[in-house]
Amino acid sequence: MTANTRTDAAGIDLDDVGTNPTSNPSFTDLIASRLSRRHLFGLGVGTAGTALLQACGGGGGAGAGFPILPPVPAPPPPPPAPAPAASLKLGFDAVAKSLADVVAVPAGYTASVLYRLGDPIASGVPAYVNNGTDAANTFDRRAGDHHDGMTFFGVNASGKWDAANPSRGLLVMNHEAITSVFLHPTGQTITGSGAAAVRTVSDEVLREFYVHGVSVIEVNRAGVSWSYKQDSSFNRRVHTLTEMNFSGPAAKTDYLKTKYSTDGSKTRGTVNNCANGTTPWGTYLTCEENWAGYFRRITGTDNAKRSTKELASFARYGVAGNGRELWATFTPDTADNLYGRWNTEVIGATATDDFRNGSNTYGWVVEIDPFTTASTPRKRTALGRFGHEGACLGPVVVGKPLVWYMGDDSQNEYLYKFVSTRNWDAADIGGGIAAGDKYMDDGKLYVAKFKADGTGDWLELKLGVNGITASNPAYAFADAADVLVNTRLAADVAGATKMDRPEWTAVNPKNGEVYLTLTNNSARAVTGTDAANPRSYNDPKGGVAQKGNPNGHIIRFADTGGDPAAVTFKWDVYMFGARSTASADVNLSALGADNDFSSPDGMWFSQAAPGLLWIETDDGKYTDVTNCMLLGALPGKVGDGAAKTITNVDGGTTATQATFVGKAPGTDGLRRFLVGPVDCEITGIAESGDGRALFVNIQHPGENTAKADINDPGKFLSHWPDGDKTRPRSATVVITKNDGGLIGL
Ligand code: FEO
Ligand code: CA
Ligand code: CA
Ligand code: CA
């Protein structure tokens, strides 16, 4: 996800905030002006949604890039298409940058809308009216909002996981956040302002509880088109009311005890589910990113009731304020505290009388078994608690540990990896949540330190090592659970490198190298760069300054010896986002008109065409020229470029920074494949088991439409996908090649 430009009442981008005050390398001013796109769009809205076939599909992600299952007998095969050649070539014409309110794909391809906000996923649920009046109590059986990270799990005739299935699967996707202006008749009903603002319509709050979370939907191909099956028994919504268990070292500890779970064994719901991940046994990982803002904690009254350690933790995670959707303010509360649980203040006598620890129950990686509808999702505490963007599975080798790479998306946060204690046994394929217990509850959690010489260290986050002790002056760690609940504080003392907002990770199936999008960082000062975050410049938009690293970059690294459990690595910067017209010290990857981009976020390697990388943008900086986009890429490897010294300039301040820049991609190595509608983000990506259908999410078209304009459809910033003055909807599209071939080649 990524509500990259969703802003609060003060115009602050809800994602582009930082709460890392430490003096680790590259510390910079955390307070920077942030721009809302709302006032910068003078866009004409083009022809609304093109006529698109209903389709669905998806695929690939289950193996996260590695052939771990034998081929399974498939349903009627698709038209034959050539297998990817040993040396891949991008086989499409670049899509031009665009401000039109459409999804544009190359000639020879078709993009079809598959699954939109509000679409029913159970029999008897009526079609979505989309005027704010759809019954709130049906939203637990409708598509959620802000479609995000996504995986296609192929399904065989027995209802079991079949990663290579070309025509039937479960599409599992996150619903990160909401565009509240379009969910209700006239946006959120709120009385009062500031700390006194309260929600007054329970149906509106219930809709919002349900449209966050995760969808599981069955999708099928018939001929060349895909559709989801409304009455499939696999269909399921996981949302903010769904019960979840904790496992791993922090489960059943004092940190997680609430009135709802007096032993700290469970919680309700998941929220702000951004990117995703998979396991080699066939389950889905959803990642809780900007969860902190949903909680209400009025510091003026609560701080006095808190310990020094609690205050340090809240400050480091940004748990303070009214709560971004004001969920805790609806009264009267229910007997089971549906509203009050979002108030994480001390109001009762003990921790089991209130939800003072409620915010500790969010910020985790959550495992969901999509094949067992009745299974209870499990929050895996061994993977740490932070602003989890995603969890990308590394190479899967029998007899070796498993590894997941994880970004923490806030300004100046870190990159992490988790390495399992147990070695992979392919007999666990299909093992569901029990297999998760085996591999994800015990292991080593590391944070990355990128060094100036092009190497790096993985620093273990464990009580007693790397300064993570009870005598640490900034925060006295008490036990193993404390280190996991307060992962950011542990990473601070270990000496991790502050990055330019770590978003998705992706692992190249050809060589195991790991890519990390660093979307942008408005707080990266010219005097605060480092080798791995080397740019600081001004990229003005519409005459307004955009400073720091506004266009972002993609770093990559290779764990030493090709061993994902290694504690050292080497790295370089694969590519830098930039306007093609920018100066040479900004456009360091020599991007041109066919491939320039800004603010990379979603990123995923095709499994059907190993070596093909997809890059998605969540941008607000280059949107004077183009809407967000999807690019196809054929990256080389770490070290294919050269050392480079950059000159950074901001007004009268100039500084140089040495770094390592990968080989410029050229149009053979990077080409724009899709441009989305107005005011959207492109995020979430998956492919069918044969690589002939690509599923992509269009998140929050028109999200910055003003609440004051809800009764004037002519003023909606987007009408995608339904067109004709309709309210815009987040949606999944499926892209097929008209000759039935592999996508992108
Ligand atoms: Fe939800 Fe970091 O994007
Ligand atoms: Ca994201
Ligand atoms: Ca983002
Ligand atoms: Ca977004």
Coordinates of N, CA, C and O in Angstrom, one line a residue, residues 320-413:
A320 N 0.1 8.3 18.8 CA -0.4 9.5 19.5 C -1.4 10.2 18.5 O -1.3 10.2 17.3
G321 N -2.4 10.8 19.1 CA -3.4 11.6 18.3 C -4.8 11.1 18.5 O -5.1 10.2 19.3
N322 N -5.7 11.6 17.6 CA -7.1 11.3 17.7 C -7.5 10.0 17.1 O -8.6 9.5 17.3
G323 N -6.6 9.4 16.3 CA -7.0 8.3 15.5 C -7.5 8.7 14.1 O -8.4 9.5 14.0
R324 N -6.8 8.2 13.0 CA -7.1 8.8 11.7 C -8.5 8.7 11.2 O -8.9 9.6 10.5
E325 N -9.2 7.7 11.6 CA -10.6 7.6 11.2 C -11.6 7.8 12.4 O -12.8 7.6 12.2
L326 N -11.0 8.2 13.5 CA -11.8 8.5 14.7 C -12.7 7.3 15.2 O -13.8 7.6 15.7
W327 N -12.3 6.1 15.0 CA -13.1 5.0 15.3 C -13.4 4.9 16.8 O -14.5 4.4 17.2
A328 N -12.5 5.3 17.6 CA -12.7 5.2 19.1 C -13.7 6.2 19.6 O -14.1 6.1 20.8
T329 N -14.2 7.1 18.8 CA -15.0 8.2 19.3 C -16.5 7.9 19.2 O -17.3 8.7 19.8
F330 N -16.9 6.8 18.6 CA -18.3 6.5 18.5 C -18.8 6.0 19.8 O -18.2 5.2 20.5
T331 N -19.9 6.6 20.3 CA -20.6 6.2 21.5 C -22.1 6.0 21.3 O -22.6 6.6 20.4
P332 N -22.7 5.1 22.0 CA -22.1 4.3 23.1 C -21.3 3.1 22.5 O -21.5 2.6 21.5
D333 N -20.2 2.7 23.3 CA -19.4 1.6 22.9 C -20.3 0.3 23.1 O -21.3 0.3 23.8
T334 N -19.9 -0.7 22.4 CA -20.6 -2.0 22.6 C -20.0 -2.8 23.8 O -18.9 -2.4 24.3
A335 N -20.7 -3.8 24.2 CA -20.2 -4.6 25.3 C -18.9 -5.2 25.1 O -18.1 -5.4 26.0
D336 N -18.6 -5.5 23.8 CA -17.3 -6.1 23.5 C -16.3 -5.1 22.9 O -15.3 -5.4 22.2
N337 N -16.6 -3.8 23.1 CA -15.7 -2.7 22.9 C -15.2 -2.6 21.4 O -14.1 -2.4 21.1
L338 N -16.2 -2.7 20.5 CA -15.9 -2.6 19.1 C -15.2 -1.3 18.7 O -14.4 -1.2 17.8
Y339 N -15.6 -0.2 19.4 CA -15.1 1.1 19.2 C -14.0 1.4 20.1 O -12.9 1.9 19.8
G340 N -14.2 1.2 21.4 CA -13.3 1.5 22.5 C -11.9 0.8 22.4 O -10.9 1.3 22.9
R341 N -11.9 -0.3 21.6 CA -10.6 -1.0 21.5 C -9.6 -0.2 20.7 O -8.4 -0.5 20.7
W342 N -10.1 0.8 20.0 CA -9.1 1.6 19.2 C -8.6 2.8 20.0 O -7.8 3.6 19.5
N343 N -9.0 2.9 21.3 CA -8.5 3.8 22.2 C -7.4 3.1 23.0 O -7.7 2.2 23.8
T344 N -6.1 3.4 22.8 CA -5.1 2.7 23.5 C -4.5 3.5 24.7 O -3.4 3.4 25.0
E345 N -5.5 4.2 25.3 CA -5.1 4.9 26.5 C -5.4 4.1 27.8 O -6.1 3.1 27.8
V346 N -4.7 4.5 28.9 CA -5.0 3.9 30.2 C -6.3 4.5 30.7 O -6.4 5.7 31.0
I347 N -7.4 3.6 30.8 CA -8.6 4.1 31.4 C -9.2 3.2 32.5 O -10.0 3.6 33.2
G348 N -8.7 2.0 32.6 CA -9.1 1.1 33.6 C -8.0 0.9 34.7 O -7.0 1.6 34.7
A349 N -8.3 -0.1 35.6 CA -7.4 -0.3 36.7 C -6.1 -1.1 36.2 O -5.0 -0.7 36.7
T350 N -6.3 -2.0 35.4 CA -5.2 -2.8 34.9 C -5.2 -3.0 33.4 O -6.2 -2.7 32.8
A351 N -4.2 -3.7 32.9 CA -4.1 -3.9 31.4 C -5.2 -4.8 30.9 O -5.4 -4.8 29.7
T352 N -5.8 -5.6 31.8 CA -6.9 -6.4 31.3 C -8.2 -5.8 31.5 O -9.3 -6.4 31.3
D353 N -8.2 -4.5 31.9 CA -9.5 -3.8 32.0 C -9.7 -2.8 30.9 O -10.8 -2.2 30.8
D354 N -8.7 -2.6 30.0 CA -8.8 -1.7 28.9 C -8.0 -2.1 27.8 O -7.6 -3.3 27.7
F355 N -7.7 -1.2 26.9 CA -6.9 -1.5 25.7 C -5.6 -0.7 25.6 O -5.2 -0.3 24.5
R356 N -5.0 -0.4 26.8 CA -3.8 0.3 26.8 C -2.7 -0.4 26.0 O -1.7 0.3 25.5
N357 N -2.8 -1.7 25.8 CA -1.8 -2.5 25.0 C -2.4 -2.8 23.6 O -1.8 -3.5 22.9
G358 N -3.5 -2.2 23.3 CA -4.1 -2.5 22.0 C -3.2 -2.2 20.8 O -3.2 -3.0 19.9
S359 N -2.5 -1.1 20.9 CA -1.6 -0.8 19.7 C -0.4 -1.8 19.7 O 0.1 -2.0 18.6
N360 N -0.1 -2.5 20.7 CA 0.9 -3.5 20.6 C 0.4 -4.8 19.9 O 1.3 -5.6 19.4
T361 N -0.9 -4.9 19.7 CA -1.4 -6.1 19.0 C -1.4 -5.9 17.5 O -1.9 -6.7 16.8
Y362 N -0.9 -4.7 17.0 CA -0.8 -4.4 15.6 C 0.7 -4.1 15.3 O 1.5 -3.7 16.1
G363 N 1.0 -4.3 14.0 CA 2.4 -4.0 13.5 C 3.1 -5.3 13.2 O 4.3 -5.3 13.1
W364 N 2.4 -6.4 12.9 CA 3.0 -7.7 12.7 C 2.8 -8.2 11.3 O 1.9 -7.7 10.5
V365 N 3.5 -9.3 11.0 CA 3.2 -10.1 9.8 C 2.2 -11.1 10.2 O 2.3 -11.8 11.2
V366 N 1.1 -11.3 9.4 CA 0.0 -12.1 9.7 C -0.1 -13.2 8.7 O -0.2 -12.9 7.5
E367 N -0.2 -14.5 9.1 CA -0.3 -15.6 8.2 C -1.8 -16.0 8.1 O -2.5 -16.2 9.1
I368 N -2.2 -16.2 6.8 CA -3.6 -16.6 6.5 C -3.5 -17.8 5.6 O -2.8 -17.8 4.6
D369 N -4.3 -18.9 6.0 CA -4.3 -20.1 5.1 C -5.6 -19.9 4.2 O -6.7 -20.1 4.7
P370 N -5.4 -19.6 2.9 CA -6.5 -19.3 2.1 C -7.3 -20.6 1.7 O -8.4 -20.5 1.2
F371 N -6.7 -21.7 1.9 CA -7.3 -23.0 1.5 C -8.2 -23.6 2.6 O -9.0 -24.5 2.4
T372 N -8.1 -23.0 3.8 CA -8.9 -23.5 5.0 C -9.7 -22.3 5.5 O -9.2 -21.5 6.3
T373 N -10.9 -22.2 5.0 CA -11.7 -21.0 5.2 C -11.9 -20.7 6.7 O -12.0 -19.6 7.1
A374 N -12.1 -21.8 7.5 CA -12.4 -21.6 8.9 C -11.1 -21.4 9.7 O -11.2 -21.2 10.9
S375 N -9.9 -21.3 9.1 CA -8.7 -21.2 9.9 C -8.6 -19.8 10.5 O -9.0 -18.8 9.9
T376 N -8.0 -19.7 11.7 CA -7.8 -18.5 12.4 C -6.4 -17.9 11.9 O -5.4 -18.6 12.1
P377 N -6.4 -16.7 11.4 CA -5.1 -16.1 11.1 C -4.2 -16.0 12.3 O -4.7 -15.9 13.4
R378 N -2.9 -15.9 12.0 CA -1.9 -15.9 13.1 C -0.9 -14.8 12.9 O -0.3 -14.7 11.9
K379 N -0.8 -14.0 13.9 CA 0.2 -13.0 13.9 C 1.6 -13.5 14.4 O 1.7 -14.0 15.5
R380 N 2.6 -13.5 13.5 CA 3.9 -14.1 13.8 C 4.9 -13.1 14.4 O 5.6 -12.4 13.8
T381 N 4.9 -13.2 15.7 CA 5.7 -12.2 16.5 C 7.2 -12.3 16.3 O 8.0 -11.3 16.5
A382 N 7.7 -13.5 15.8 CA 9.2 -13.6 15.7 C 9.7 -12.7 14.6 O 10.9 -12.5 14.5
L383 N 8.8 -12.3 13.7 CA 9.3 -11.4 12.6 C 9.3 -9.9 12.9 O 9.5 -9.1 12.1
G384 N 9.0 -9.6 14.2 CA 9.2 -8.3 14.7 C 8.0 -7.4 14.4 O 7.1 -7.7 13.7
R385 N 8.0 -6.3 15.1 CA 6.8 -5.3 15.1 C 7.4 -4.0 14.6 O 8.2 -3.4 15.2
F386 N 6.9 -3.6 13.4 CA 7.2 -2.3 12.8 C 6.2 -1.9 11.8 O 5.1 -2.5 11.8
G387 N 6.5 -1.0 10.9 CA 5.6 -0.6 9.8 C 5.8 -1.6 8.7 O 6.4 -1.2 7.6
H388 N 5.3 -2.8 8.8 CA 5.6 -3.9 7.8 C 5.1 -3.6 6.5 O 3.9 -3.5 6.3
E389 N 6.0 -3.4 5.5 CA 5.5 -3.2 4.1 C 5.2 -4.5 3.5 O 4.1 -4.7 3.0
G390 N 6.1 -5.5 3.5 CA 5.9 -6.8 2.9 C 6.9 -7.8 3.5 O 7.7 -7.4 4.3
A391 N 6.8 -9.0 3.0 CA 7.7 -10.1 3.5 C 7.9 -11.0 2.4 O 7.2 -11.9 2.1
C392 N 9.0 -10.8 1.7 CA 9.3 -11.5 0.4 C 10.2 -12.8 0.8 O 11.2 -12.6 1.4
L393 N 9.6 -13.9 0.4 CA 10.3 -15.2 0.6 C 11.6 -15.3 -0.2 O 11.5 -15.0 -1.4
G394 N 12.7 -15.6 0.4 CA 13.9 -15.8 -0.4 C 14.0 -17.2 -1.0 O 13.0 -18.0 -1.0
P395 N 15.2 -17.6 -1.5 CA 15.3 -18.9 -2.2 C 14.9 -20.0 -1.2 O 15.2 -20.0 -0.1
V396 N 14.2 -21.0 -1.8 CA 13.7 -22.1 -1.0 C 14.5 -23.3 -1.4 O 14.4 -23.8 -2.6
V397 N 15.2 -23.8 -0.5 CA 16.1 -25.0 -0.8 C 15.9 -26.0 0.3 O 16.0 -25.7 1.5
V398 N 15.6 -27.2 -0.1 CA 15.4 -28.3 0.9 C 16.7 -28.5 1.7 O 17.8 -28.5 1.2
G399 N 16.5 -28.6 3.0 CA 17.6 -28.7 3.9 C 18.3 -27.5 4.4 O 19.2 -27.5 5.1
K400 N 17.8 -26.3 3.9 CA 18.3 -25.0 4.3 C 17.2 -24.2 5.0 O 16.0 -24.4 4.8
P401 N 17.7 -23.2 5.8 CA 16.7 -22.3 6.4 C 15.9 -21.5 5.4 O 16.3 -21.3 4.3
L402 N 14.7 -21.1 5.8 CA 13.9 -20.2 5.0 C 14.2 -18.7 5.4 O 14.6 -18.5 6.6
V403 N 14.0 -17.8 4.5 CA 14.3 -16.4 4.8 C 13.2 -15.5 4.2 O 12.7 -15.8 3.1
W404 N 12.8 -14.5 4.9 CA 11.9 -13.5 4.4 C 12.6 -12.1 4.6 O 13.2 -11.8 5.7
Y405 N 12.5 -11.3 3.5 CA 13.1 -9.9 3.6 C 11.9 -8.9 3.8 O 10.9 -9.1 3.1
M406 N 12.1 -7.9 4.6 CA 11.0 -7.1 5.1 C 11.4 -5.6 5.2 O 12.4 -5.3 5.9
G407 N 10.7 -4.7 4.5 CA 10.9 -3.3 4.7 C 10.0 -2.7 5.8 O 9.0 -3.3 6.1
D408 N 10.5 -1.6 6.3 CA 9.7 -0.8 7.3 C 9.5 0.5 6.7 O 10.4 1.4 6.7
D409 N 8.3 0.8 6.2 CA 8.1 2.0 5.4 C 7.7 3.2 6.2 O 6.5 3.5 6.4
S410 N 8.7 3.9 6.7 CA 8.5 5.2 7.2 C 9.8 5.9 6.9 O 10.8 5.2 6.6
Q411 N 9.8 7.2 7.0 CA 11.1 8.0 6.7 C 12.2 7.4 7.6 O 12.0 7.3 8.8
N412 N 13.3 7.2 7.0 CA 14.5 6.8 7.8 C 14.4 5.5 8.6 O 15.0 5.4 9.6
E413 N 13.5 4.6 8.1 CA 13.4 3.3 8.8 C 14.3 2.3 8.1 O 15.1 2.7 7.2

